[in-house]
mmCIF file of C-alpha atoms in Angstrom:
data_model
loop_
_atom_site.group_PDB
_atom_site.id
_atom_site.type_symbol
_atom_site.label_atom_id
_atom_site.label_comp_id
_atom_site.label_asym_id
_atom_site.label_seq_id
_atom_site.Cartn_x
_atom_site.Cartn_y
_atom_site.Cartn_z
ATOM 1 C CA UNK M 1 0.000 0.000 0.000
ATOM 2 C CA UNK M 2 0.945 3.625 0.093
ATOM 3 C CA UNK M 3 3.495 4.690 2.644
ATOM 4 C CA UNK M 4 5.701 7.672 3.250
ATOM 5 C CA UNK M 5 8.466 7.471 5.790
ATOM 6 C CA UNK M 6 11.515 9.320 6.996
ATOM 7 C CA UNK M 7 15.029 7.995 7.448
ATOM 8 C CA UNK M 8 15.909 10.040 10.549
ATOM 9 C CA UNK M 9 13.502 10.888 13.355
ATOM 10 C CA UNK M 10 15.717 13.686 14.766
ATOM 11 C CA UNK M 11 18.270 16.039 13.274
ATOM 12 C CA UNK M 12 20.449 18.590 15.073
ATOM 13 C CA UNK M 13 22.327 21.271 13.144
ATOM 14 C CA UNK M 14 24.365 24.315 14.030
ATOM 15 C CA UNK M 15 22.826 27.683 13.346
ATOM 16 C CA UNK M 16 23.991 28.890 9.961
ATOM 17 C CA UNK M 17 24.635 25.408 8.588
ATOM 18 C CA UNK M 18 22.534 23.773 5.892
ATOM 19 C CA UNK M 19 19.970 21.127 6.888
ATOM 20 C CA UNK M 20 18.926 18.121 4.839
ATOM 21 C CA UNK M 21 15.784 16.226 5.795
ATOM 22 C CA UNK M 22 15.085 12.979 3.966
ATOM 23 C CA UNK M 23 11.953 11.073 3.080
ATOM 24 C CA UNK M 24 11.251 7.748 1.375
ATOM 25 C CA UNK M 25 8.021 6.980 -0.407
ATOM 26 C CA UNK M 26 6.583 3.841 -1.949
ATOM 27 C CA UNK M 27 3.759 4.926 -4.256
ATOM 28 C CA UNK M 28 5.198 5.545 -7.703
ATOM 29 C CA UNK M 29 1.806 6.824 -8.890
ATOM 30 C CA UNK M 30 1.736 9.880 -6.616
ATOM 31 C CA UNK M 31 1.496 13.149 -8.509
ATOM 32 C CA UNK M 32 2.804 15.573 -5.918
ATOM 33 C CA UNK M 33 5.141 15.523 -2.939
ATOM 34 C CA UNK M 34 4.775 18.169 -0.300
ATOM 35 C CA UNK M 35 6.736 19.353 2.742
ATOM 36 C CA UNK M 36 5.071 20.758 5.838
ATOM 37 C CA UNK M 37 6.539 22.375 8.949
ATOM 38 C CA UNK M 38 4.938 21.986 12.353
ATOM 39 C CA UNK M 39 5.997 24.191 15.239
ATOM 40 C CA UNK M 40 5.238 23.170 18.787
ATOM 41 C CA UNK M 41 1.564 23.537 19.651
ATOM 42 C CA UNK M 42 0.542 24.520 16.139
ATOM 43 C CA UNK M 43 -0.898 22.900 13.068
ATOM 44 C CA UNK M 44 1.329 21.996 10.101
ATOM 45 C CA UNK M 45 2.199 24.747 7.651
ATOM 46 C CA UNK M 46 2.897 24.294 3.937
ATOM 47 C CA UNK M 47 6.505 24.874 2.874
ATOM 48 C CA UNK M 48 6.962 23.702 -0.701
ATOM 49 C CA UNK M 49 5.731 21.092 -3.147
ATOM 50 C CA UNK M 50 7.120 19.348 -6.201
ATOM 51 C CA UNK M 51 5.378 17.596 -9.032
ATOM 52 C CA UNK M 52 6.391 14.077 -9.975
ATOM 53 C CA UNK M 53 7.696 15.195 -13.383
ATOM 54 C CA UNK M 54 10.271 17.506 -11.765
ATOM 55 C CA UNK M 55 13.482 16.638 -9.915
ATOM 56 C CA UNK M 56 14.200 19.950 -8.197
ATOM 57 C CA UNK M 57 12.314 22.968 -7.005
ATOM 58 C CA UNK M 58 13.554 25.974 -5.074
ATOM 59 C CA UNK M 59 11.817 28.321 -2.706
ATOM 60 C CA UNK M 60 12.990 30.903 -0.256
ATOM 61 C CA UNK M 61 15.966 29.246 1.523
ATOM 62 C CA UNK M 62 14.512 25.810 0.769
ATOM 63 C CA UNK M 63 15.079 23.321 -2.021
ATOM 64 C CA UNK M 64 13.233 20.081 -2.573
ATOM 65 C CA UNK M 65 14.859 17.268 -4.532
ATOM 66 C CA UNK M 66 12.992 14.306 -5.943
ATOM 67 C CA UNK M 67 14.717 11.108 -7.032
ATOM 68 C CA UNK M 68 12.098 8.849 -8.560
ATOM 69 C CA UNK M 69 14.585 6.098 -9.328
ATOM 70 C CA UNK M 70 15.084 5.363 -5.637
ATOM 71 C CA UNK M 71 11.799 6.898 -4.473
ATOM 72 C CA UNK M 72 13.502 9.486 -2.320
ATOM 73 C CA UNK M 73 12.583 13.052 -1.431
ATOM 74 C CA UNK M 74 14.670 15.583 0.455
ATOM 75 C CA UNK M 75 14.231 19.065 1.852
ATOM 76 C CA UNK M 76 17.280 21.280 2.054
ATOM 77 C CA UNK M 77 17.217 24.363 4.260
ATOM 78 C CA UNK M 78 19.982 26.877 3.670
ATOM 79 C CA UNK M 79 21.575 28.833 6.525
ATOM 80 C CA UNK M 80 19.410 27.212 9.174
ATOM 81 C CA UNK M 81 18.001 29.635 11.730
ATOM 82 C CA UNK M 82 16.550 29.098 15.234
ATOM 83 C CA UNK M 83 13.087 29.707 13.784
ATOM 84 C CA UNK M 84 13.529 26.620 11.633
ATOM 85 C CA UNK M 85 13.340 24.382 14.707
ATOM 86 C CA UNK M 86 10.222 22.280 14.188
ATOM 87 C CA UNK M 87 8.972 18.907 13.021
ATOM 88 C CA UNK M 88 9.047 18.494 9.257
ATOM 89 C CA UNK M 89 6.661 16.165 7.446
ATOM 90 C CA UNK M 90 6.749 14.942 3.902
ATOM 91 C CA UNK M 91 3.475 13.988 2.298
ATOM 92 C CA UNK M 92 2.282 12.632 -0.998
ATOM 93 C CA UNK M 93 -0.974 13.046 -2.772
ATOM 94 C CA UNK M 94 -2.332 9.566 -3.195
ATOM 95 C CA UNK M 95 -5.576 8.384 -4.706
ATOM 96 C CA UNK M 96 -8.101 11.168 -5.187
ATOM 97 C CA UNK M 97 -7.559 13.980 -2.724
ATOM 98 C CA UNK M 98 -6.021 11.942 0.062
ATOM 99 C CA UNK M 99 -2.678 12.954 1.496
ATOM 100 C CA UNK M 100 -0.329 10.399 3.062
ATOM 101 C CA UNK M 101 2.015 11.869 5.652
ATOM 102 C CA UNK M 102 5.304 10.489 6.915
ATOM 103 C CA UNK M 103 6.032 10.253 10.677
ATOM 104 C CA UNK M 104 8.088 13.464 10.736
ATOM 105 C CA UNK M 105 11.643 14.573 11.517
ATOM 106 C CA UNK M 106 12.368 16.875 14.426
ATOM 107 C CA UNK M 107 14.915 19.543 13.495
ATOM 108 C CA UNK M 108 16.784 21.208 16.357
ATOM 109 C CA UNK M 109 18.954 24.217 15.632
ATOM 110 C CA UNK M 110 21.898 24.572 17.997
ATOM 111 C CA UNK M 111 23.251 28.057 18.844
ATOM 112 C CA UNK K 1 -9.031 36.406 8.176
ATOM 113 C CA UNK K 2 -8.850 33.771 10.905
ATOM 114 C CA UNK K 3 -8.123 30.867 8.502
ATOM 115 C CA UNK K 4 -9.141 27.543 10.063
ATOM 116 C CA UNK K 5 -10.624 27.696 13.548
ATOM 117 C CA UNK K 6 -11.049 24.630 15.749
ATOM 118 C CA UNK K 7 -12.958 24.357 19.013
ATOM 119 C CA UNK K 8 -12.381 23.304 21.687
ATOM 120 C CA UNK K 9 -8.589 23.470 22.087
ATOM 121 C CA UNK K 10 -8.545 20.906 24.894
ATOM 122 C CA UNK K 11 -11.023 18.279 26.051
ATOM 123 C CA UNK K 12 -11.055 15.443 28.551
ATOM 124 C CA UNK K 13 -13.709 12.746 28.200
ATOM 125 C CA UNK K 14 -14.608 9.590 30.054
ATOM 126 C CA UNK K 15 -14.914 6.354 28.115
ATOM 127 C CA UNK K 16 -18.327 6.160 26.502
ATOM 128 C CA UNK K 17 -19.009 9.893 26.437
ATOM 129 C CA UNK K 18 -19.763 11.651 23.184
ATOM 130 C CA UNK K 19 -18.604 14.961 21.823
ATOM 131 C CA UNK K 20 -18.356 16.998 18.648
ATOM 132 C CA UNK K 21 -15.223 18.774 17.466
ATOM 133 C CA UNK K 22 -15.993 21.912 15.525
ATOM 134 C CA UNK K 23 -14.092 23.312 12.561
ATOM 135 C CA UNK K 24 -14.741 26.398 10.470
ATOM 136 C CA UNK K 25 -12.798 28.066 7.672
ATOM 137 C CA UNK K 26 -13.287 31.555 6.248
ATOM 138 C CA UNK K 27 -11.299 31.104 3.018
ATOM 139 C CA UNK K 28 -14.179 29.889 0.870
ATOM 140 C CA UNK K 29 -12.443 26.536 0.386
ATOM 141 C CA UNK K 30 -14.293 23.597 -1.098
ATOM 142 C CA UNK K 31 -12.369 20.746 0.515
ATOM 143 C CA UNK K 32 -12.034 20.059 4.219
ATOM 144 C CA UNK K 33 -10.313 17.300 6.180
ATOM 145 C CA UNK K 34 -10.052 15.784 9.634
ATOM 146 C CA UNK K 35 -6.787 14.185 10.782
ATOM 147 C CA UNK K 36 -5.531 12.675 13.973
ATOM 148 C CA UNK K 37 -1.919 12.906 15.094
ATOM 149 C CA UNK K 38 -0.421 10.413 17.522
ATOM 150 C CA UNK K 39 3.090 10.536 19.033
ATOM 151 C CA UNK K 40 5.770 9.384 16.619
ATOM 152 C CA UNK K 41 3.309 9.123 13.770
ATOM 153 C CA UNK K 42 2.333 11.395 10.974
ATOM 154 C CA UNK K 43 -1.137 12.718 10.440
ATOM 155 C CA UNK K 44 -3.707 10.095 9.537
ATOM 156 C CA UNK K 45 -6.807 11.020 7.598
ATOM 157 C CA UNK K 46 -10.098 10.273 9.338
ATOM 158 C CA UNK K 47 -12.643 11.781 6.950
ATOM 159 C CA UNK K 48 -12.668 14.360 4.224
ATOM 160 C CA UNK K 49 -15.202 16.417 2.316
ATOM 161 C CA UNK K 50 -14.378 17.314 -1.266
ATOM 162 C CA UNK K 51 -17.233 19.783 -1.447
ATOM 163 C CA UNK K 52 -20.310 20.914 0.421
ATOM 164 C CA UNK K 53 -22.723 18.000 0.727
ATOM 165 C CA UNK K 54 -20.177 15.211 0.298
ATOM 166 C CA UNK K 55 -18.090 13.274 2.795
ATOM 167 C CA UNK K 56 -15.780 10.281 2.404
ATOM 168 C CA UNK K 57 -13.857 7.963 4.676
ATOM 169 C CA UNK K 58 -10.143 8.266 5.059
ATOM 170 C CA UNK K 59 -7.593 5.872 6.508
ATOM 171 C CA UNK K 60 -8.983 5.605 10.062
ATOM 172 C CA UNK K 61 -12.747 6.362 10.086
ATOM 173 C CA UNK K 62 -13.920 3.798 12.633
ATOM 174 C CA UNK K 63 -15.497 5.361 15.724
ATOM 175 C CA UNK K 64 -16.059 8.736 14.058
ATOM 176 C CA UNK K 65 -18.761 10.508 12.100
ATOM 177 C CA UNK K 66 -18.640 13.804 10.258
ATOM 178 C CA UNK K 67 -21.021 16.466 9.030
ATOM 179 C CA UNK K 68 -20.330 19.074 6.377
ATOM 180 C CA UNK K 69 -22.853 21.547 7.715
ATOM 181 C CA UNK K 70 -22.208 24.140 5.007
ATOM 182 C CA UNK K 71 -19.238 25.306 2.979
ATOM 183 C CA UNK K 72 -17.550 26.819 6.036
ATOM 184 C CA UNK K 73 -18.083 24.155 8.682
ATOM 185 C CA UNK K 74 -17.001 20.522 9.004
ATOM 186 C CA UNK K 75 -17.584 18.789 12.341
ATOM 187 C CA UNK K 76 -16.222 15.530 13.729
ATOM 188 C CA UNK K 77 -18.260 13.510 16.190
ATOM 189 C CA UNK K 78 -17.202 10.785 18.572
ATOM 190 C CA UNK K 79 -20.349 8.886 19.550
ATOM 191 C CA UNK K 80 -18.797 6.720 22.262
ATOM 192 C CA UNK K 81 -15.257 7.792 23.087
ATOM 193 C CA UNK K 82 -12.576 5.166 23.702
ATOM 194 C CA UNK K 83 -9.063 5.561 25.187
ATOM 195 C CA UNK K 84 -7.648 4.686 21.748
ATOM 196 C CA UNK K 85 -9.116 7.964 20.504
ATOM 197 C CA UNK K 86 -6.816 9.980 22.743
ATOM 198 C CA UNK K 87 -4.969 12.105 20.204
ATOM 199 C CA UNK K 88 -4.516 15.550 18.724
ATOM 200 C CA UNK K 89 -7.106 16.281 16.062
ATOM 201 C CA UNK K 90 -6.477 18.662 13.206
ATOM 202 C CA UNK K 91 -8.896 20.128 10.743
ATOM 203 C CA UNK K 92 -7.621 21.378 7.388
ATOM 204 C CA UNK K 93 -8.953 22.894 4.201
ATOM 205 C CA UNK K 94 -7.724 23.340 0.636
ATOM 206 C CA UNK K 95 -8.707 25.754 -2.056
ATOM 207 C CA UNK K 96 -7.632 26.045 -5.685
ATOM 208 C CA UNK K 97 -4.153 24.738 -4.921
ATOM 209 C CA UNK K 98 -4.829 21.207 -3.731
ATOM 210 C CA UNK K 99 -1.351 20.782 -2.276
ATOM 211 C CA UNK K 100 -1.641 23.645 0.173
ATOM 212 C CA UNK K 101 -3.606 22.500 3.172
ATOM 213 C CA UNK K 102 -4.385 25.118 5.789
ATOM 214 C CA UNK K 103 -4.532 23.620 9.256
ATOM 215 C CA UNK K 104 -6.206 24.696 12.438
ATOM 216 C CA UNK K 105 -4.326 24.808 15.738
ATOM 217 C CA UNK K 106 -5.657 21.415 16.812
ATOM 218 C CA UNK K 107 -7.837 19.908 19.539
ATOM 219 C CA UNK K 108 -6.040 17.912 22.214
ATOM 220 C CA UNK K 109 -8.373 15.150 23.353
ATOM 221 C CA UNK K 110 -7.839 12.764 26.247
ATOM 222 C CA UNK K 111 -10.190 9.839 26.838
ATOM 223 C CA UNK K 112 -9.889 8.321 30.291
#
């Protein structure tokens, strides 16, 4: 069945360094892959998405890479800041309008 | 605009009690969703409504019912709460861009 998972449950980086958060997926038929950020006590917030026919997309300080050969998705955050500390979820749009979310990676930014 | 508003923010129930979680959005979105989030797990879809007047089951619908009261409001009801339903519940909506889900702040529910 469909599944989206993450390789690392926690990630600690120094402020100013780049962060890379990884995600594995299993449904080759998904059309879109999406990253969400969830700060403590809040609901998830959309960061960036990528369509299945693309391999890279850039936003403000973030880049998403899609490798369909190995079914791997990553989120790169440049010059990580304290405000980037949160749980990051990858998700895929499965059948119809359903989203499938991974378990999340907690990013901690060290001063 | 408030976005997606969920009430209540916190709730404690005894096993067997019933309650309704309320959700409203002011963005004129067609689609609305209910998720639950458990520790160490991602969000799991309970029910969704693609448009006013329609509802469909998601991944974990058992023990829940929903009502799409109008375009703005989508409620989730627990008829007979069980400890396994202790979780954080999130409501979300999407508009023209189906990938951008707007989430409420969540309802933290404990069933004793």
